[in-house]
Amino acid sequence: MQLWFSELQTPHMKISCRVKEVLHREKSPYQEIAVLDTYQFGRMLTLDDVIQTSERDEFVYHEMLVHLPLLTHRDPRRVLVIGGGDGGSVREVLKHPSVEQVVLAEIDERVVEVARCFLPTISCALHDPRVRLQIGDGIRHVQENPNTYDVILVDSTDPVGPAVGLFSADFYRSVHAALRPGGVFAAQTESPFFNQDLIKRVYQDVSAIFTAAGLYLAVVPTYPGGMWSFTIGAKDGALHGWSRERAAGLPTRYYSPELHEEAFTLPVFVKELLEKE
Ligand code: SAM
């Protein structure tokens, strides 16, 4: 007998992965959490039947969400990750020796516990003494902590349920206020094929609130369409003054200084999407 997991990525498209074993399944107060052992991608975390991360391709997303903004900041010491309960972004943040503290503001405590139990290669840095776990809504956390962080990263679920507000202009204004001078912000912003209105709106909002804004892409095979976008904003500065010296020393499998150099060179259809009135 073959066991398959399917995610309806759009109303008209599915991704299906053959499952060796269902390792865990539970309903938390926020969502249905599952860990599947799959033949193609190794262990995979799903929330409400949407793939969040997998052992084989997680490095792409986590390295790209984290390293561009941290290298854009001159001296990142205090970092906030909103969402990101699997711990992959925290692991990448802690590769930067200047970081003194990383706060993980995750709404669902059970995601963190499940990742600790079943996804050790992704959650491995959560026990580091520099990590402070803050269980609660990331939107409230930024509202209550003005002028606190050097870098804020939004590693959220898709814009449904508690994550809707993480894609709003009001939230970006609170993020701007929660950053110290010279602060940098980055967020995952969905698929350039299937979420064009959202990408355009977020880019416009971030451009209006921050002094510099940019969009870059990475290929994440388990996400809808494979091509994924990230939006970055700098509080007082440009996005081009990043540190090649610090980048050269990072142990990575996707991110590289050469790739960073070209990160804002976009495919024509994405560039046109951002320029369109
Ligand atoms: N890399 C993933 C992706 O793009 O599919 C995201 C993974 S991470 C597990 C997303 C986390 O965001 C979830 O664990 C969810 O509980 C959390 N989350 C959603 N809305 C949130 C909010 N308002 N505040 C804090 N965490 C939130």
PDB file of C-alpha atoms and ligand atoms in Angstrom:
ATOM      1  CA  MET A   1       0.000   0.000   0.000  1.00  0.00           C
ATOM      2  CA  GLN A   2       1.238   3.498  -0.796  1.00  0.00           C
ATOM      3  CA  LEU A   3       0.502   6.432   1.528  1.00  0.00           C
ATOM      4  CA  TRP A   4       0.508   9.951  -0.010  1.00  0.00           C
ATOM      5  CA  PHE A   5       0.197  13.452   1.506  1.00  0.00           C
ATOM      6  CA  SER A   6      -1.305  16.125  -0.767  1.00  0.00           C
ATOM      7  CA  GLU A   7      -1.363  19.880  -0.302  1.00  0.00           C
ATOM      8  CA  LEU A   8      -3.798  21.892  -2.368  1.00  0.00           C
ATOM      9  CA  GLN A   9      -1.380  24.691  -3.262  1.00  0.00           C
ATOM     10  CA  THR A  10      -3.934  26.608  -5.355  1.00  0.00           C
ATOM     11  CA  PRO A  11      -7.576  25.608  -5.983  1.00  0.00           C
ATOM     12  CA  HIS A  12      -6.280  23.952  -9.169  1.00  0.00           C
ATOM     13  CA  MET A  13      -2.870  22.536  -8.246  1.00  0.00           C
ATOM     14  CA  LYS A  14      -1.578  19.994  -5.757  1.00  0.00           C
ATOM     15  CA  ILE A  15       1.798  18.779  -4.550  1.00  0.00           C
ATOM     16  CA  SER A  16       1.864  15.149  -3.412  1.00  0.00           C
ATOM     17  CA  CYS A  17       4.618  13.373  -1.510  1.00  0.00           C
ATOM     18  CA  ARG A  18       4.808   9.657  -0.791  1.00  0.00           C
ATOM     19  CA  VAL A  19       4.876   9.111   2.960  1.00  0.00           C
ATOM     20  CA  LYS A  20       6.949   6.443   4.746  1.00  0.00           C
ATOM     21  CA  GLU A  21       5.400   7.149   8.114  1.00  0.00           C
ATOM     22  CA  VAL A  22       3.214   9.674   9.925  1.00  0.00           C
ATOM     23  CA  LEU A  23       5.464  10.481  12.875  1.00  0.00           C
ATOM     24  CA  HIS A  24       3.145  12.877  14.691  1.00  0.00           C
ATOM     25  CA  ARG A  25      -0.291  14.473  14.411  1.00  0.00           C
ATOM     26  CA  GLU A  26      -2.110  16.768  16.851  1.00  0.00           C
ATOM     27  CA  LYS A  27      -4.542  19.651  17.001  1.00  0.00           C
ATOM     28  CA  SER A  28      -3.166  22.647  18.868  1.00  0.00           C
ATOM     29  CA  PRO A  29      -5.375  25.635  19.805  1.00  0.00           C
ATOM     30  CA  TYR A  30      -4.174  27.276  16.560  1.00  0.00           C
ATOM     31  CA  GLN A  31      -3.758  24.569  13.921  1.00  0.00           C
ATOM     32  CA  GLU A  32      -3.338  20.912  13.040  1.00  0.00           C
ATOM     33  CA  ILE A  33       0.351  20.055  13.345  1.00  0.00           C
ATOM     34  CA  ALA A  34       1.836  17.010  11.590  1.00  0.00           C
ATOM     35  CA  VAL A  35       5.303  15.599  10.981  1.00  0.00           C
ATOM     36  CA  LEU A  36       5.562  13.195   8.070  1.00  0.00           C
ATOM     37  CA  ASP A  37       8.550  11.115   7.057  1.00  0.00           C
ATOM     38  CA  THR A  38       8.539  11.373   3.256  1.00  0.00           C
ATOM     39  CA  TYR A  39      10.602   9.514   0.645  1.00  0.00           C
ATOM     40  CA  GLN A  40      11.502  12.663  -1.335  1.00  0.00           C
ATOM     41  CA  PHE A  41      12.072  15.375   1.260  1.00  0.00           C
ATOM     42  CA  GLY A  42      12.802  13.519   4.509  1.00  0.00           C
ATOM     43  CA  ARG A  43      10.868  14.711   7.541  1.00  0.00           C
ATOM     44  CA  MET A  44       8.311  17.386   6.767  1.00  0.00           C
ATOM     45  CA  LEU A  45       6.325  19.741   9.027  1.00  0.00           C
ATOM     46  CA  THR A  46       2.789  20.577   7.923  1.00  0.00           C
ATOM     47  CA  LEU A  47       0.328  22.995   9.540  1.00  0.00           C
ATOM     48  CA  ASP A  48      -3.316  22.622   8.510  1.00  0.00           C
ATOM     49  CA  ASP A  49      -2.092  20.460   5.599  1.00  0.00           C
ATOM     50  CA  VAL A  50       0.268  23.172   4.302  1.00  0.00           C
ATOM     51  CA  ILE A  51       3.962  22.267   4.021  1.00  0.00           C
ATOM     52  CA  GLN A  52       6.060  24.547   6.246  1.00  0.00           C
ATOM     53  CA  THR A  53       9.504  23.025   5.983  1.00  0.00           C
ATOM     54  CA  SER A  54      11.280  19.798   5.118  1.00  0.00           C
ATOM     55  CA  GLU A  55      14.670  18.354   6.005  1.00  0.00           C
ATOM     56  CA  ARG A  56      15.860  18.362   2.377  1.00  0.00           C
ATOM     57  CA  ASP A  57      14.961  21.873   1.230  1.00  0.00           C
ATOM     58  CA  GLU A  58      14.679  23.948   4.435  1.00  0.00           C
ATOM     59  CA  PHE A  59      18.209  25.347   4.067  1.00  0.00           C
ATOM     60  CA  VAL A  60      17.229  27.401   1.016  1.00  0.00           C
ATOM     61  CA  TYR A  61      14.422  29.280   2.727  1.00  0.00           C
ATOM     62  CA  HIS A  62      16.118  29.748   6.107  1.00  0.00           C
ATOM     63  CA  GLU A  63      19.466  30.901   4.689  1.00  0.00           C
ATOM     64  CA  MET A  64      17.824  33.366   2.319  1.00  0.00           C
ATOM     65  CA  LEU A  65      15.391  34.787   4.871  1.00  0.00           C
ATOM     66  CA  VAL A  66      18.199  35.358   7.380  1.00  0.00           C
ATOM     67  CA  HIS A  67      21.565  36.109   5.796  1.00  0.00           C
ATOM     68  CA  LEU A  68      20.686  38.970   3.440  1.00  0.00           C
ATOM     69  CA  PRO A  69      19.161  41.142   6.196  1.00  0.00           C
ATOM     70  CA  LEU A  70      21.763  40.238   8.838  1.00  0.00           C
ATOM     71  CA  LEU A  71      24.627  41.081   6.479  1.00  0.00           C
ATOM     72  CA  THR A  72      22.889  44.305   5.443  1.00  0.00           C
ATOM     73  CA  HIS A  73      22.898  45.459   9.074  1.00  0.00           C
ATOM     74  CA  ARG A  74      26.276  46.879  10.186  1.00  0.00           C
ATOM     75  CA  ASP A  75      26.374  45.142  13.565  1.00  0.00           C
ATOM     76  CA  PRO A  76      23.340  42.943  14.340  1.00  0.00           C
ATOM     77  CA  ARG A  77      23.178  42.248  18.078  1.00  0.00           C
ATOM     78  CA  ARG A  78      19.481  41.862  18.916  1.00  0.00           C
ATOM     79  CA  VAL A  79      17.329  39.937  16.451  1.00  0.00           C
ATOM     80  CA  LEU A  80      13.610  39.126  16.511  1.00  0.00           C
ATOM     81  CA  VAL A  81      12.132  36.195  14.566  1.00  0.00           C
ATOM     82  CA  ILE A  82       8.333  36.259  14.314  1.00  0.00           C
ATOM     83  CA  GLY A  83       6.752  32.833  13.676  1.00  0.00           C
ATOM     84  CA  GLY A  84       9.565  30.429  12.801  1.00  0.00           C
ATOM     85  CA  GLY A  85       8.678  27.918  15.539  1.00  0.00           C
ATOM     86  CA  ASP A  86      10.583  25.146  13.747  1.00  0.00           C
ATOM     87  CA  GLY A  87      13.821  26.921  14.724  1.00  0.00           C
ATOM     88  CA  GLY A  88      15.491  26.980  11.284  1.00  0.00           C
ATOM     89  CA  SER A  89      15.736  30.780  11.114  1.00  0.00           C
ATOM     90  CA  VAL A  90      17.115  30.969  14.669  1.00  0.00           C
ATOM     91  CA  ARG A  91      19.799  28.416  13.694  1.00  0.00           C
ATOM     92  CA  GLU A  92      20.882  30.640  10.782  1.00  0.00           C
ATOM     93  CA  VAL A  93      20.771  33.863  12.870  1.00  0.00           C
ATOM     94  CA  LEU A  94      23.161  32.302  15.394  1.00  0.00           C
ATOM     95  CA  LYS A  95      25.768  31.726  12.663  1.00  0.00           C
ATOM     96  CA  HIS A  96      26.452  35.483  12.973  1.00  0.00           C
ATOM     97  CA  PRO A  97      28.994  35.977  15.774  1.00  0.00           C
ATOM     98  CA  SER A  98      27.834  39.538  16.585  1.00  0.00           C
ATOM     99  CA  VAL A  99      24.358  38.326  17.673  1.00  0.00           C
ATOM    100  CA  GLU A 100      23.917  38.544  21.438  1.00  0.00           C
ATOM    101  CA  GLN A 101      20.234  37.682  21.652  1.00  0.00           C
ATOM    102  CA  VAL A 102      17.564  36.270  19.375  1.00  0.00           C
ATOM    103  CA  VAL A 103      13.944  36.424  20.458  1.00  0.00           C
ATOM    104  CA  LEU A 104      11.588  33.895  18.855  1.00  0.00           C
ATOM    105  CA  ALA A 105       8.029  35.249  18.979  1.00  0.00           C
ATOM    106  CA  GLU A 106       5.906  32.243  18.011  1.00  0.00           C
ATOM    107  CA  ILE A 107       2.183  32.129  18.653  1.00  0.00           C
ATOM    108  CA  ASP A 108       1.924  28.341  18.911  1.00  0.00           C
ATOM    109  CA  GLU A 109       4.050  26.719  21.619  1.00  0.00           C
ATOM    110  CA  ARG A 110       3.220  23.261  20.266  1.00  0.00           C
ATOM    111  CA  VAL A 111       5.017  23.953  16.950  1.00  0.00           C
ATOM    112  CA  VAL A 112       8.215  24.598  18.920  1.00  0.00           C
ATOM    113  CA  GLU A 113       7.799  21.446  21.025  1.00  0.00           C
ATOM    114  CA  VAL A 114       7.014  19.261  18.010  1.00  0.00           C
ATOM    115  CA  ALA A 115      10.044  20.640  16.121  1.00  0.00           C
ATOM    116  CA  ARG A 116      12.251  19.969  19.155  1.00  0.00           C
ATOM    117  CA  CYS A 117      11.077  16.330  19.234  1.00  0.00           C
ATOM    118  CA  PHE A 118      10.904  15.448  15.547  1.00  0.00           C
ATOM    119  CA  LEU A 119      13.062  17.918  13.579  1.00  0.00           C
ATOM    120  CA  PRO A 120      16.400  17.990  15.423  1.00  0.00           C
ATOM    121  CA  THR A 121      18.474  19.183  12.439  1.00  0.00           C
ATOM    122  CA  ILE A 122      16.206  22.245  12.073  1.00  0.00           C
ATOM    123  CA  SER A 123      15.466  23.041  15.739  1.00  0.00           C
ATOM    124  CA  CYS A 124      19.008  22.305  16.993  1.00  0.00           C
ATOM    125  CA  ALA A 125      19.849  25.904  17.979  1.00  0.00           C
ATOM    126  CA  LEU A 126      16.741  26.508  20.112  1.00  0.00           C
ATOM    127  CA  HIS A 127      18.586  25.417  23.279  1.00  0.00           C
ATOM    128  CA  ASP A 128      21.321  28.047  22.746  1.00  0.00           C
ATOM    129  CA  PRO A 129      21.531  30.431  25.738  1.00  0.00           C
ATOM    130  CA  ARG A 130      21.238  33.424  23.385  1.00  0.00           C
ATOM    131  CA  VAL A 131      17.665  32.348  22.423  1.00  0.00           C
ATOM    132  CA  ARG A 132      14.658  33.741  24.264  1.00  0.00           C
ATOM    133  CA  LEU A 133      11.352  32.074  23.477  1.00  0.00           C
ATOM    134  CA  GLN A 134       8.371  34.409  23.619  1.00  0.00           C
ATOM    135  CA  ILE A 135       5.113  32.522  23.153  1.00  0.00           C
ATOM    136  CA  GLY A 136       2.465  34.918  21.849  1.00  0.00           C
ATOM    137  CA  ASP A 137       1.363  37.056  18.956  1.00  0.00           C
ATOM    138  CA  GLY A 138       4.314  38.614  17.100  1.00  0.00           C
ATOM    139  CA  ILE A 139       2.176  41.638  16.189  1.00  0.00           C
ATOM    140  CA  ARG A 140       1.671  42.513  19.858  1.00  0.00           C
ATOM    141  CA  HIS A 141       5.321  41.847  20.576  1.00  0.00           C
ATOM    142  CA  VAL A 142       6.526  44.472  18.085  1.00  0.00           C
ATOM    143  CA  GLN A 143       3.876  46.962  19.270  1.00  0.00           C
ATOM    144  CA  GLU A 144       5.081  46.563  22.867  1.00  0.00           C
ATOM    145  CA  ASN A 145       8.836  46.794  22.116  1.00  0.00           C
ATOM    146  CA  PRO A 146       9.704  50.057  20.364  1.00  0.00           C
ATOM    147  CA  ASN A 147      13.357  50.805  19.530  1.00  0.00           C
ATOM    148  CA  THR A 148      14.530  47.329  20.602  1.00  0.00           C
ATOM    149  CA  TYR A 149      15.848  45.255  17.693  1.00  0.00           C
ATOM    150  CA  ASP A 150      18.571  45.530  15.030  1.00  0.00           C
ATOM    151  CA  VAL A 151      16.933  43.011  12.695  1.00  0.00           C
ATOM    152  CA  ILE A 152      13.332  41.751  12.560  1.00  0.00           C
ATOM    153  CA  LEU A 153      12.490  38.680  10.457  1.00  0.00           C
ATOM    154  CA  VAL A 154       8.989  37.459   9.669  1.00  0.00           C
ATOM    155  CA  ASP A 155       9.021  33.680   9.181  1.00  0.00           C
ATOM    156  CA  SER A 156       5.261  33.259   9.047  1.00  0.00           C
ATOM    157  CA  THR A 157       2.623  30.935   7.720  1.00  0.00           C
ATOM    158  CA  ASP A 158       0.612  32.064   4.682  1.00  0.00           C
ATOM    159  CA  PRO A 159      -1.669  35.097   5.257  1.00  0.00           C
ATOM    160  CA  VAL A 160      -4.522  33.206   6.899  1.00  0.00           C
ATOM    161  CA  GLY A 161      -5.678  33.132  10.553  1.00  0.00           C
ATOM    162  CA  PRO A 162      -3.246  34.785  13.003  1.00  0.00           C
ATOM    163  CA  ALA A 163      -0.731  35.493  10.208  1.00  0.00           C
ATOM    164  CA  VAL A 164      -3.051  37.876   8.272  1.00  0.00           C
ATOM    165  CA  GLY A 165      -1.908  40.909  10.281  1.00  0.00           C
ATOM    166  CA  LEU A 166       1.758  40.092   9.583  1.00  0.00           C
ATOM    167  CA  PHE A 167       1.204  41.258   5.988  1.00  0.00           C
ATOM    168  CA  SER A 168      -0.389  44.644   6.805  1.00  0.00           C
ATOM    169  CA  ALA A 169       0.937  48.218   6.552  1.00  0.00           C
ATOM    170  CA  ASP A 170       0.075  48.819  10.245  1.00  0.00           C
ATOM    171  CA  PHE A 171       2.309  45.911  11.200  1.00  0.00           C
ATOM    172  CA  TYR A 172       5.189  47.224   9.049  1.00  0.00           C
ATOM    173  CA  ARG A 173       4.872  50.594  10.807  1.00  0.00           C
ATOM    174  CA  SER A 174       5.159  48.804  14.186  1.00  0.00           C
ATOM    175  CA  VAL A 175       8.171  46.853  12.886  1.00  0.00           C
ATOM    176  CA  HIS A 176       9.797  50.116  11.802  1.00  0.00           C
ATOM    177  CA  ALA A 177       9.215  51.537  15.295  1.00  0.00           C
ATOM    178  CA  ALA A 178      10.537  48.351  16.981  1.00  0.00           C
ATOM    179  CA  LEU A 179      13.827  48.651  15.090  1.00  0.00           C
ATOM    180  CA  ARG A 180      16.734  50.631  16.475  1.00  0.00           C
ATOM    181  CA  PRO A 181      18.448  53.161  14.188  1.00  0.00           C
ATOM    182  CA  GLY A 182      20.066  51.356  11.229  1.00  0.00           C
ATOM    183  CA  GLY A 183      17.607  48.456  11.635  1.00  0.00           C
ATOM    184  CA  VAL A 184      16.718  45.988   8.886  1.00  0.00           C
ATOM    185  CA  PHE A 185      13.526  44.010   8.300  1.00  0.00           C
ATOM    186  CA  ALA A 186      12.801  41.008   6.052  1.00  0.00           C
ATOM    187  CA  ALA A 187       9.784  38.784   5.548  1.00  0.00           C
ATOM    188  CA  GLN A 188       8.764  35.806   3.462  1.00  0.00           C
ATOM    189  CA  THR A 189       6.251  37.153   0.954  1.00  0.00           C
ATOM    190  CA  GLU A 190       4.864  34.153  -0.948  1.00  0.00           C
ATOM    191  CA  SER A 191       4.915  33.139  -4.620  1.00  0.00           C
ATOM    192  CA  PRO A 192       5.504  35.550  -7.535  1.00  0.00           C
ATOM    193  CA  PHE A 193       3.302  33.284  -9.668  1.00  0.00           C
ATOM    194  CA  PHE A 194       0.342  32.871  -7.342  1.00  0.00           C
ATOM    195  CA  ASN A 195       0.403  35.843  -4.923  1.00  0.00           C
ATOM    196  CA  GLN A 196       1.130  38.814  -7.173  1.00  0.00           C
ATOM    197  CA  ASP A 197      -1.319  41.241  -5.554  1.00  0.00           C
ATOM    198  CA  LEU A 198       0.085  40.505  -2.109  1.00  0.00           C
ATOM    199  CA  ILE A 199       3.719  40.887  -3.246  1.00  0.00           C
ATOM    200  CA  LYS A 200       2.988  44.188  -4.937  1.00  0.00           C
ATOM    201  CA  ARG A 201       1.067  45.588  -1.986  1.00  0.00           C
ATOM    202  CA  VAL A 202       3.695  44.509   0.567  1.00  0.00           C
ATOM    203  CA  TYR A 203       6.492  45.973  -1.578  1.00  0.00           C
ATOM    204  CA  GLN A 204       4.612  49.291  -1.872  1.00  0.00           C
ATOM    205  CA  ASP A 205       3.944  49.417   1.879  1.00  0.00           C
ATOM    206  CA  VAL A 206       7.542  48.561   2.819  1.00  0.00           C
ATOM    207  CA  SER A 207       8.853  51.120   0.272  1.00  0.00           C
ATOM    208  CA  ALA A 208       6.610  53.807   1.784  1.00  0.00           C
ATOM    209  CA  ILE A 209       7.622  53.066   5.398  1.00  0.00           C
ATOM    210  CA  PHE A 210      11.356  52.231   5.092  1.00  0.00           C
ATOM    211  CA  THR A 211      14.057  54.329   3.415  1.00  0.00           C
ATOM    212  CA  ALA A 212      15.050  51.420   1.143  1.00  0.00           C
ATOM    213  CA  ALA A 213      13.098  48.353   0.023  1.00  0.00           C
ATOM    214  CA  GLY A 214      13.934  45.352  -2.118  1.00  0.00           C
ATOM    215  CA  LEU A 215      12.572  42.019  -3.255  1.00  0.00           C
ATOM    216  CA  TYR A 216      14.603  38.875  -3.846  1.00  0.00           C
ATOM    217  CA  LEU A 217      13.841  35.275  -4.752  1.00  0.00           C
ATOM    218  CA  ALA A 218      14.907  31.731  -3.966  1.00  0.00           C
ATOM    219  CA  VAL A 219      13.876  28.284  -5.177  1.00  0.00           C
ATOM    220  CA  VAL A 220      12.109  26.205  -2.531  1.00  0.00           C
ATOM    221  CA  PRO A 221      10.828  22.999  -4.168  1.00  0.00           C
ATOM    222  CA  THR A 222       8.060  22.269  -1.623  1.00  0.00           C
ATOM    223  CA  TYR A 223       6.463  25.742  -1.811  1.00  0.00           C
ATOM    224  CA  PRO A 224       3.794  26.556  -4.417  1.00  0.00           C
ATOM    225  CA  GLY A 225       5.460  26.993  -7.792  1.00  0.00           C
ATOM    226  CA  GLY A 226       8.940  26.547  -6.289  1.00  0.00           C
ATOM    227  CA  MET A 227       9.910  30.206  -6.785  1.00  0.00           C
ATOM    228  CA  TRP A 228       9.563  32.113  -3.482  1.00  0.00           C
ATOM    229  CA  SER A 229       9.856  35.809  -2.613  1.00  0.00           C
ATOM    230  CA  PHE A 230      11.287  37.772   0.310  1.00  0.00           C
ATOM    231  CA  THR A 231      10.825  41.487   0.939  1.00  0.00           C
ATOM    232  CA  ILE A 232      13.496  43.480   2.750  1.00  0.00           C
ATOM    233  CA  GLY A 233      13.453  47.015   4.167  1.00  0.00           C
ATOM    234  CA  ALA A 234      16.225  49.140   5.696  1.00  0.00           C
ATOM    235  CA  LYS A 235      15.360  51.784   8.299  1.00  0.00           C
ATOM    236  CA  ASP A 236      18.008  54.354   7.473  1.00  0.00           C
ATOM    237  CA  GLY A 237      20.207  53.257   4.656  1.00  0.00           C
ATOM    238  CA  ALA A 238      20.647  51.410   1.425  1.00  0.00           C
ATOM    239  CA  LEU A 239      20.525  47.680   0.795  1.00  0.00           C
ATOM    240  CA  HIS A 240      23.788  47.622  -1.117  1.00  0.00           C
ATOM    241  CA  GLY A 241      26.245  48.343   1.691  1.00  0.00           C
ATOM    242  CA  TRP A 242      26.278  44.790   3.026  1.00  0.00           C
ATOM    243  CA  SER A 243      29.379  43.095   4.443  1.00  0.00           C
ATOM    244  CA  ARG A 244      31.184  40.806   1.965  1.00  0.00           C
ATOM    245  CA  GLU A 245      33.799  40.058   4.605  1.00  0.00           C
ATOM    246  CA  ARG A 246      31.261  38.667   7.092  1.00  0.00           C
ATOM    247  CA  ALA A 247      29.421  36.841   4.279  1.00  0.00           C
ATOM    248  CA  ALA A 248      32.548  34.996   3.159  1.00  0.00           C
ATOM    249  CA  GLY A 249      32.889  33.222   6.523  1.00  0.00           C
ATOM    250  CA  LEU A 250      29.336  31.834   6.724  1.00  0.00           C
ATOM    251  CA  PRO A 251      28.802  28.082   6.457  1.00  0.00           C
ATOM    252  CA  THR A 252      25.926  27.849   3.931  1.00  0.00           C
ATOM    253  CA  ARG A 253      24.583  25.589   1.173  1.00  0.00           C
ATOM    254  CA  TYR A 254      22.471  28.061  -0.843  1.00  0.00           C
ATOM    255  CA  TYR A 255      23.415  31.611   0.143  1.00  0.00           C
ATOM    256  CA  SER A 256      26.739  32.942  -1.151  1.00  0.00           C
ATOM    257  CA  PRO A 257      28.226  36.450  -1.465  1.00  0.00           C
ATOM    258  CA  GLU A 258      28.030  36.076  -5.295  1.00  0.00           C
ATOM    259  CA  LEU A 259      24.347  35.231  -5.075  1.00  0.00           C
ATOM    260  CA  HIS A 260      23.787  38.159  -2.684  1.00  0.00           C
ATOM    261  CA  GLU A 261      25.478  40.508  -5.157  1.00  0.00           C
ATOM    262  CA  GLU A 262      22.836  39.639  -7.777  1.00  0.00           C
ATOM    263  CA  ALA A 263      19.922  39.079  -5.396  1.00  0.00           C
ATOM    264  CA  PHE A 264      17.997  42.158  -6.552  1.00  0.00           C
ATOM    265  CA  THR A 265      18.341  41.285 -10.246  1.00  0.00           C
ATOM    266  CA  LEU A 266      14.841  40.003 -10.861  1.00  0.00           C
ATOM    267  CA  PRO A 267      13.156  38.109 -13.707  1.00  0.00           C
ATOM    268  CA  VAL A 268      11.381  40.550 -16.051  1.00  0.00           C
ATOM    269  CA  PHE A 269       7.858  39.556 -14.974  1.00  0.00           C
ATOM    270  CA  VAL A 270       8.680  40.155 -11.289  1.00  0.00           C
ATOM    271  CA  LYS A 271      10.404  43.475 -11.990  1.00  0.00           C
ATOM    272  CA  GLU A 272       7.375  44.581 -14.041  1.00  0.00           C
ATOM    273  CA  LEU A 273       5.050  43.493 -11.250  1.00  0.00           C
ATOM    274  CA  LEU A 274       6.837  45.797  -8.787  1.00  0.00           C
ATOM    275  CA  GLU A 275       6.941  48.710 -11.254  1.00  0.00           C
ATOM    276  CA  LYS A 276       3.290  48.435 -12.351  1.00  0.00           C
ATOM    277  CA  GLU A 277       1.068  51.345 -11.181  1.00  0.00           C
TER     278      GLU A 277
HETATM  279  N1  SAM B   1       8.847  28.568   6.605  1.00  0.00           N
HETATM  280  C1  SAM B   1       7.454  28.504   6.723  1.00  0.00           C
HETATM  281  C2  SAM B   1       6.660  28.829   5.493  1.00  0.00           C
HETATM  282  O1  SAM B   1       6.886  29.864   4.850  1.00  0.00           O
HETATM  283  O2  SAM B   1       5.788  28.013   5.149  1.00  0.00           O
HETATM  284  C3  SAM B   1       6.964  29.118   7.958  1.00  0.00           C
HETATM  285  C4  SAM B   1       7.226  28.180   9.079  1.00  0.00           C
HETATM  286  S1  SAM B   1       6.886  28.656  10.683  1.00  0.00           S
HETATM  287  C5  SAM B   1       6.484  27.101  11.356  1.00  0.00           C
HETATM  288  C6  SAM B   1       5.420  29.631  10.670  1.00  0.00           C
HETATM  289  C7  SAM B   1       4.920  29.884  12.085  1.00  0.00           C
HETATM  290  O3  SAM B   1       4.298  31.163  12.155  1.00  0.00           O
HETATM  291  C8  SAM B   1       3.885  28.887  12.588  1.00  0.00           C
HETATM  292  O4  SAM B   1       4.460  28.034  13.542  1.00  0.00           O
HETATM  293  C9  SAM B   1       2.756  29.756  13.165  1.00  0.00           C
HETATM  294  O5  SAM B   1       2.254  29.262  14.396  1.00  0.00           O
HETATM  295  C10 SAM B   1       3.459  31.105  13.312  1.00  0.00           C
HETATM  296  N2  SAM B   1       2.589  32.289  13.337  1.00  0.00           N
HETATM  297  C11 SAM B   1       1.519  32.573  12.542  1.00  0.00           C
HETATM  298  N3  SAM B   1       0.991  33.770  12.872  1.00  0.00           N
HETATM  299  C12 SAM B   1       1.737  34.271  13.892  1.00  0.00           C
HETATM  300  C13 SAM B   1       1.701  35.474  14.674  1.00  0.00           C
HETATM  301  N4  SAM B   1       0.767  36.419  14.458  1.00  0.00           N
HETATM  302  N5  SAM B   1       2.640  35.635  15.634  1.00  0.00           N
HETATM  303  C14 SAM B   1       3.588  34.712  15.869  1.00  0.00           C
HETATM  304  N6  SAM B   1       3.676  33.548  15.161  1.00  0.00           N
HETATM  305  C15 SAM B   1       2.772  33.328  14.202  1.00  0.00           C
END
